[in-house]
Amino acid sequence: MSSRLPVIVQGLGPIGRLIVEAALGDPALKVVGAVEIDPDLAGRPLAEVVEGAPRVAIRESVAQAREDARAGGGILLHCTGSHLDRVAPQIEEALRQKLHVVSTCEELTFPHVRHAEIAADLDRLARSAGRTVVATGVNPGFLMDALPASLASISHGITSVSVRRVQDPSRRRVPFQQKVGMGLSPAEWEARRSAGGFGHVGLEESARLLAASLGWTLGDWRHEMVPCRIDGQEQVAGTLETLEGSTADGRSICLHFEANAGADEEFDEIVVDGRPPLTLRFEGGVFGDDATAAAVLRAARVVPNTRRGLVTVLDLPLR
Amino acid sequence: MSSRLPVIVQGLGPIGRLIVEAALGDPALKVVGAVEIDPDLAGRPLAEVVEGAPRVAIRESVAQAREDARAGGGILLHCTGSHLDRVAPQIEEALRQKLHVVSTCEELTFPHVRHAEIAADLDRLARSAGRTVVATGVNPGFLMDALPASLASISHGITSVSVRRVQDPSRRRVPFQQKVGMGLSPAEWEARRSAGGFGHVGLEESARLLAASLGWTLGDWRHEMVPCRIDGQEQVAGTLETLEGSTADGRSICLHFEANAGADEEFDEIVVDGRPPLTLRFEGGVFGDDATAAAVLRAARVVPNTRRGLVTVLDLPLR
């Protein structure tokens, strides 16, 4: 490896820390800074938070971290939130600092519909800075969009693509359990659902990414959310969310995301109805946190070889 | 779809015909010509060979087909052979005709080692013509290289990648059965093997593509070929070929290609030993001919969005 790409990690929650850890073992990358506004972390040495990290202080702003590092042509690994309207100013700051941005922001994986104006602004800013912005992760960013898009490249005349992701939340972090309503009473679950408190951020973005890759225009949307129940148990075991979109001539994309403590097994499955038909399954599923950290590092490695502007995972080359 | 990309198909063997058929149903592509030197086909209307094809005559050269079509910015879908030294002049002719080239030539999927000089010439010619050359297919081109490379993007600290493809040749075309020695006596099989008559063209190319994507330098190669036997049967049931390459620090890529009439089931399996570990399986395998036709069409659709020169499947975007 000739020279390592300098990276700054912004957001030191569980995923951000995993990203720092993983980046320390990546021969193509070099951690040169970290940013976090949490007053318990800001100002402390990064090595106190992640073992083996270099001797840099955690800064409150990207500009400060950039100044410490004095590294040219770096990349911001950005993992501070799911909602684009809240994190867009951070990404803009990074672009003004002439950094590429690889973000885990779910809504940024395909922002051209829900946040068309922010997307256009980021694209303009990135192009004029000569930098690339991309959001990735395992879901959205891979299992329900980039991977089925890749599979679809070996089947033609495709009429439907469906993806099923089944996870057992009792084996995941508590915030994930809460996000899917595990342990709530049915009435509490329903109250939270009505208030819009559930829902996997990124399901619609995945469907739109996959449709873009297939050249499909999805119109007829169907979105369902139901509580998962276990026989004889009062508490809800999780949530099953289904998003389906169809083209005018009846081709469809169906995404099925089940977080269910009563699931018999964890798995991810993709079925492509085309010629040839394809059924692909990850036995035991894919552990999301590690996979998201890996996806961010991979995007960082190839960002220099990607076109400038706001791009999607569909634009990332494989090296 | 605004305008269809004009394509000319060269080579009307079984795969070439499948490609024409599939292209006729692709809203992004338009078949404008066909080329075949077989005197039984040259000069005949393409529609006599593939039902529903447009009224064009099968020509003996790309230049003639190009002249008939008068279409600018077209793509040659090239499927005349596996060995690059034999087909390179055809690809050069297409580039002189200002066509992009998508080829099924196995040795062209990663020609930079075995055919470094031809690769450099094609790259130079393609760049100066402002065109792109890429070879693809299902294997090599997807199952043992691009797909594991894609999977490797959600796992870090990878120590090994292994791919197993198990097919039952009794369910395939006769040329495939012959290629894997099905029905030979053990002595005939051994004689053919010694003479270099077996071997899946493209296994080494797949390993090198995958290594390029992982940033690995493979050194310590191990290549094995053994006959598959069925208890109580004298005739050989097929061939098991294994190619393994390792890095100096012990990371490895292992490709296992088994064409065995005695196989219990057909499948394709990819195992990535990293964080997270990944095990992915295509139940029932992937039917290669249709998948190769689809891979060629997909490459044709995205070639205009790919960089110029001789590229690999790792460089193709997903739209």
PDB file of N, CA, C and O in Angstrom, chain B residues 196-219:
ATOM      1  N   GLY B 196      -3.661 -31.374 -21.008  1.00  0.00           N
ATOM      2  CA  GLY B 196      -4.155 -30.005 -20.795  1.00  0.00           C
ATOM      3  C   GLY B 196      -5.522 -29.768 -21.403  1.00  0.00           C
ATOM      4  O   GLY B 196      -5.914 -28.633 -21.682  1.00  0.00           O
ATOM      5  N   GLY B 197      -6.266 -30.863 -21.623  1.00  0.00           N
ATOM      6  CA  GLY B 197      -7.562 -30.738 -22.290  1.00  0.00           C
ATOM      7  C   GLY B 197      -8.713 -30.321 -21.398  1.00  0.00           C
ATOM      8  O   GLY B 197      -9.809 -30.045 -21.876  1.00  0.00           O
ATOM      9  N   PHE B 198      -8.488 -30.279 -20.086  1.00  0.00           N
ATOM     10  CA  PHE B 198      -9.554 -29.849 -19.175  1.00  0.00           C
ATOM     11  C   PHE B 198      -9.231 -28.505 -18.569  1.00  0.00           C
ATOM     12  O   PHE B 198      -8.165 -27.948 -18.787  1.00  0.00           O
ATOM     13  N   GLY B 199     -10.099 -28.090 -17.710  1.00  0.00           N
ATOM     14  CA  GLY B 199      -9.815 -26.884 -16.951  1.00  0.00           C
ATOM     15  C   GLY B 199     -10.798 -25.800 -17.334  1.00  0.00           C
ATOM     16  O   GLY B 199     -11.008 -25.506 -18.502  1.00  0.00           O
ATOM     17  N   HIS B 200     -11.407 -25.209 -16.307  1.00  0.00           N
ATOM     18  CA  HIS B 200     -12.369 -24.150 -16.519  1.00  0.00           C
ATOM     19  C   HIS B 200     -11.615 -22.873 -16.861  1.00  0.00           C
ATOM     20  O   HIS B 200     -10.842 -22.376 -16.043  1.00  0.00           O
ATOM     21  N   VAL B 201     -11.794 -22.372 -18.079  1.00  0.00           N
ATOM     22  CA  VAL B 201     -11.093 -21.138 -18.457  1.00  0.00           C
ATOM     23  C   VAL B 201     -11.690 -19.988 -17.650  1.00  0.00           C
ATOM     24  O   VAL B 201     -12.891 -19.749 -17.711  1.00  0.00           O
ATOM     25  N   GLY B 202     -10.849 -19.316 -16.897  1.00  0.00           N
ATOM     26  CA  GLY B 202     -11.336 -18.160 -16.154  1.00  0.00           C
ATOM     27  C   GLY B 202     -11.185 -18.280 -14.651  1.00  0.00           C
ATOM     28  O   GLY B 202     -11.415 -17.312 -13.931  1.00  0.00           O
ATOM     29  N   LEU B 203     -10.809 -19.452 -14.159  1.00  0.00           N
ATOM     30  CA  LEU B 203     -10.674 -19.617 -12.709  1.00  0.00           C
ATOM     31  C   LEU B 203      -9.571 -18.699 -12.176  1.00  0.00           C
ATOM     32  O   LEU B 203      -9.757 -17.995 -11.176  1.00  0.00           O
ATOM     33  N   GLU B 204      -8.444 -18.698 -12.868  1.00  0.00           N
ATOM     34  CA  GLU B 204      -7.334 -17.841 -12.425  1.00  0.00           C
ATOM     35  C   GLU B 204      -7.731 -16.366 -12.546  1.00  0.00           C
ATOM     36  O   GLU B 204      -7.423 -15.558 -11.667  1.00  0.00           O
ATOM     37  N   GLU B 205      -8.444 -16.031 -13.630  1.00  0.00           N
ATOM     38  CA  GLU B 205      -8.878 -14.651 -13.816  1.00  0.00           C
ATOM     39  C   GLU B 205      -9.800 -14.221 -12.663  1.00  0.00           C
ATOM     40  O   GLU B 205      -9.706 -13.107 -12.151  1.00  0.00           O
ATOM     41  N   SER B 206     -10.714 -15.119 -12.257  1.00  0.00           N
ATOM     42  CA  SER B 206     -11.597 -14.796 -11.132  1.00  0.00           C
ATOM     43  C   SER B 206     -10.793 -14.531  -9.865  1.00  0.00           C
ATOM     44  O   SER B 206     -11.049 -13.559  -9.142  1.00  0.00           O
ATOM     45  N   ALA B 207      -9.831 -15.408  -9.583  1.00  0.00           N
ATOM     46  CA  ALA B 207      -9.021 -15.237  -8.368  1.00  0.00           C
ATOM     47  C   ALA B 207      -8.275 -13.907  -8.405  1.00  0.00           C
ATOM     48  O   ALA B 207      -8.200 -13.189  -7.404  1.00  0.00           O
ATOM     49  N   ARG B 208      -7.761 -13.561  -9.579  1.00  0.00           N
ATOM     50  CA  ARG B 208      -6.999 -12.309  -9.683  1.00  0.00           C
ATOM     51  C   ARG B 208      -7.905 -11.078  -9.574  1.00  0.00           C
ATOM     52  O   ARG B 208      -7.532 -10.057  -8.994  1.00  0.00           O
ATOM     53  N   LEU B 209      -9.122 -11.172 -10.137  1.00  0.00           N
ATOM     54  CA  LEU B 209     -10.079 -10.073 -10.001  1.00  0.00           C
ATOM     55  C   LEU B 209     -10.436  -9.859  -8.529  1.00  0.00           C
ATOM     56  O   LEU B 209     -10.424  -8.734  -8.031  1.00  0.00           O
ATOM     57  N   LEU B 210     -10.755 -10.953  -7.859  1.00  0.00           N
ATOM     58  CA  LEU B 210     -11.153 -10.846  -6.457  1.00  0.00           C
ATOM     59  C   LEU B 210     -10.005 -10.302  -5.611  1.00  0.00           C
ATOM     60  O   LEU B 210     -10.202  -9.430  -4.749  1.00  0.00           O
ATOM     61  N   ALA B 211      -8.794 -10.779  -5.894  1.00  0.00           N
ATOM     62  CA  ALA B 211      -7.626 -10.292  -5.160  1.00  0.00           C
ATOM     63  C   ALA B 211      -7.429  -8.794  -5.401  1.00  0.00           C
ATOM     64  O   ALA B 211      -7.129  -8.039  -4.472  1.00  0.00           O
ATOM     65  N   ALA B 212      -7.637  -8.354  -6.653  1.00  0.00           N
ATOM     66  CA  ALA B 212      -7.479  -6.927  -6.967  1.00  0.00           C
ATOM     67  C   ALA B 212      -8.475  -6.111  -6.150  1.00  0.00           C
ATOM     68  O   ALA B 212      -8.158  -5.042  -5.626  1.00  0.00           O
ATOM     69  N   SER B 213      -9.692  -6.630  -6.019  1.00  0.00           N
ATOM     70  CA  SER B 213     -10.704  -5.910  -5.264  1.00  0.00           C
ATOM     71  C   SER B 213     -10.360  -5.846  -3.783  1.00  0.00           C
ATOM     72  O   SER B 213     -10.607  -4.840  -3.117  1.00  0.00           O
ATOM     73  N   LEU B 214      -9.792  -6.920  -3.259  1.00  0.00           N
ATOM     74  CA  LEU B 214      -9.428  -6.968  -1.836  1.00  0.00           C
ATOM     75  C   LEU B 214      -8.110  -6.246  -1.552  1.00  0.00           C
ATOM     76  O   LEU B 214      -7.751  -6.051  -0.391  1.00  0.00           O
ATOM     77  N   GLY B 215      -7.387  -5.877  -2.620  1.00  0.00           N
ATOM     78  CA  GLY B 215      -6.083  -5.252  -2.429  1.00  0.00           C
ATOM     79  C   GLY B 215      -5.030  -6.262  -2.000  1.00  0.00           C
ATOM     80  O   GLY B 215      -4.049  -5.910  -1.361  1.00  0.00           O
ATOM     81  N   TRP B 216      -5.238  -7.530  -2.356  1.00  0.00           N
ATOM     82  CA  TRP B 216      -4.299  -8.593  -1.956  1.00  0.00           C
ATOM     83  C   TRP B 216      -3.355  -8.925  -3.102  1.00  0.00           C
ATOM     84  O   TRP B 216      -3.745  -8.895  -4.272  1.00  0.00           O
ATOM     85  N   THR B 217      -2.131  -9.322  -2.752  1.00  0.00           N
ATOM     86  CA  THR B 217      -1.199  -9.856  -3.732  1.00  0.00           C
ATOM     87  C   THR B 217      -1.067 -11.357  -3.486  1.00  0.00           C
ATOM     88  O   THR B 217      -0.552 -11.780  -2.453  1.00  0.00           O
ATOM     89  N   LEU B 218      -1.565 -12.146  -4.426  1.00  0.00           N
ATOM     90  CA  LEU B 218      -1.538 -13.598  -4.252  1.00  0.00           C
ATOM     91  C   LEU B 218      -0.228 -14.161  -4.765  1.00  0.00           C
ATOM     92  O   LEU B 218       0.226 -13.800  -5.854  1.00  0.00           O
ATOM     93  N   GLY B 219       0.357 -15.030  -3.966  1.00  0.00           N
ATOM     94  CA  GLY B 219       1.616 -15.617  -4.408  1.00  0.00           C
ATOM     95  C   GLY B 219       1.537 -17.117  -4.511  1.00  0.00           C
ATOM     96  O   GLY B 219       1.618 -17.698  -5.590  1.00  0.00           O
TER      97      GLY B 219
END
